[in-house]
XYZ file of C-alpha atoms in Angstrom:
152
model
C 0.000 0.000 0.000
C 2.849 2.396 0.838
C 4.531 1.755 -2.487
C 1.365 2.740 -4.375
C 0.775 5.866 -2.247
C -2.606 4.493 -1.092
C -3.902 4.209 -4.658
C -5.894 1.187 -5.723
C -4.743 -0.918 -8.615
C -7.075 -2.451 -11.146
C -6.833 -5.220 -13.692
C -8.962 -5.675 -16.786
C -9.909 -9.011 -18.302
C -11.618 -9.685 -21.573
C -14.596 -12.042 -21.034
C -13.421 -14.451 -23.708
C -10.079 -14.846 -21.937
C -11.898 -16.004 -18.788
C -14.053 -18.744 -20.378
C -11.527 -21.522 -19.797
C -10.957 -20.392 -16.206
C -14.650 -19.990 -15.375
C -15.957 -22.948 -13.337
C -19.554 -22.487 -14.514
C -18.527 -22.318 -18.168
C -16.408 -25.435 -17.735
C -19.495 -27.337 -16.504
C -21.992 -25.948 -19.037
C -19.814 -25.788 -22.114
C -20.632 -23.900 -25.320
C -23.877 -25.648 -26.254
C -27.007 -23.568 -26.769
C -29.591 -23.623 -24.026
C -33.195 -23.885 -25.127
C -35.351 -21.264 -23.411
C -38.059 -22.472 -21.067
C -41.293 -20.555 -21.389
C -43.250 -20.268 -18.179
C -46.864 -19.482 -18.824
C -49.121 -19.060 -15.844
C -52.266 -21.112 -16.177
C -55.466 -19.082 -16.371
C -57.444 -22.232 -16.966
C -60.267 -22.495 -14.485
C -59.594 -19.137 -12.793
C -62.638 -16.965 -12.117
C -62.662 -13.404 -10.834
C -64.355 -12.961 -7.482
C -65.638 -10.135 -5.328
C -65.790 -10.524 -1.562
C -66.905 -8.249 1.245
C -65.179 -7.939 4.625
C -67.621 -6.754 7.263
C -67.809 -6.626 11.042
C -71.516 -5.806 11.086
C -72.256 -8.912 13.167
C -69.597 -8.013 15.749
C -66.841 -10.158 14.255
C -65.012 -9.965 10.929
C -66.678 -12.026 8.209
C -65.544 -12.388 4.596
C -68.491 -13.160 2.283
C -68.499 -13.805 -1.461
C -70.526 -11.258 -3.450
C -69.795 -12.222 -7.072
C -68.014 -15.111 -8.731
C -66.934 -15.193 -12.383
C -68.100 -11.741 -13.435
C -67.784 -8.743 -11.140
C -69.850 -5.576 -11.113
C -69.333 -2.202 -9.456
C -72.711 -2.337 -7.737
C -71.316 -5.090 -5.490
C -69.177 -2.544 -3.642
C -70.594 -1.566 -0.256
C -69.155 1.797 0.793
C -69.529 0.842 4.473
C -67.264 -2.209 4.234
C -63.967 -3.392 2.767
C -64.262 -4.988 -0.679
C -61.836 -7.593 -2.061
C -61.681 -8.052 -5.833
C -59.660 -11.114 -6.804
C -58.339 -10.911 -10.374
C -55.836 -13.206 -12.037
C -52.777 -11.110 -11.174
C -53.781 -8.915 -8.230
C -56.041 -8.945 -5.197
C -57.505 -5.431 -4.942
C -58.598 -4.355 -1.469
C -60.866 -1.298 -1.484
C -61.541 0.353 1.876
C -64.873 2.169 1.644
C -65.359 5.579 3.294
C -67.809 4.106 5.813
C -65.644 1.111 6.756
C -65.024 0.728 10.472
C -61.546 1.160 11.928
C -61.446 -2.575 12.684
C -62.262 -3.451 9.052
C -59.670 -1.024 7.692
C -56.912 -2.170 10.060
C -57.631 -5.858 9.451
C -57.864 -5.602 5.656
C -54.223 -6.563 4.951
C -54.127 -9.555 7.300
C -57.517 -10.752 6.046
C -56.280 -10.411 2.445
C -53.214 -12.532 3.240
C -55.412 -15.079 5.008
C -57.754 -15.239 2.001
C -54.880 -15.745 -0.466
C -53.385 -18.527 1.681
C -56.756 -20.292 1.839
C -57.153 -19.905 -1.941
C -53.709 -21.467 -2.504
C -52.175 -18.299 -4.006
C -50.124 -16.757 -1.169
C -47.652 -15.131 -3.586
C -50.254 -12.994 -5.384
C -49.808 -9.211 -5.236
C -52.138 -7.213 -2.994
C -53.150 -3.617 -3.782
C -54.814 -1.831 -0.859
C -56.388 1.571 -1.402
C -59.128 3.657 0.150
C -61.981 5.787 -1.117
C -60.710 8.910 -2.827
C -57.598 7.175 -4.153
C -57.269 6.566 -7.871
C -55.937 3.261 -9.119
C -56.183 3.107 -12.957
C -55.903 -0.687 -13.152
C -58.888 -1.019 -10.806
C -61.109 0.655 -13.423
C -60.207 -1.947 -16.052
C -61.286 -5.100 -14.202
C -65.052 -4.722 -14.265
C -67.437 -6.725 -16.404
C -69.856 -3.773 -16.475
C -67.215 -1.323 -17.749
C -68.840 -0.820 -21.172
C -72.373 -0.953 -19.779
C -71.812 1.854 -17.277
C -69.998 3.965 -19.866
C -72.795 3.587 -22.428
C -75.402 4.420 -19.751
C -73.501 7.615 -18.949
C -73.516 8.583 -22.641
C -77.263 7.934 -22.972
C -78.096 9.968 -19.863
C -76.182 13.051 -21.119
């Protein structure tokens, strides 16, 4: 270190020069590797809407819709779960109790574990928040839009 006046030294190697010395390359060789395509199975999956409510004094998760989901299934006084293929959306309504709002994440995890999909992404948002992807999941998307045009 004293001879270099505390300056670091560096060495440069060309990748091709290292191939013979590389342990991984020695085991794999130069043969081409065929790519493996992982395609998640959508077969048999159905969207679902569930409602988390503590109206009875304890938290209960009830199914509202299965297969097709509609906006009119949202109860503003509860927490609504919308299970799509890629994401579990958790909407906290403006009238949801503090217990419902605080328990929404743990109940979402519990639901995904029971459904056998614990690795699925969870998106939690409350009334007044805007989540563009949430607007694209509905089966009544075109119906509501056309009704708005007719009423104008």
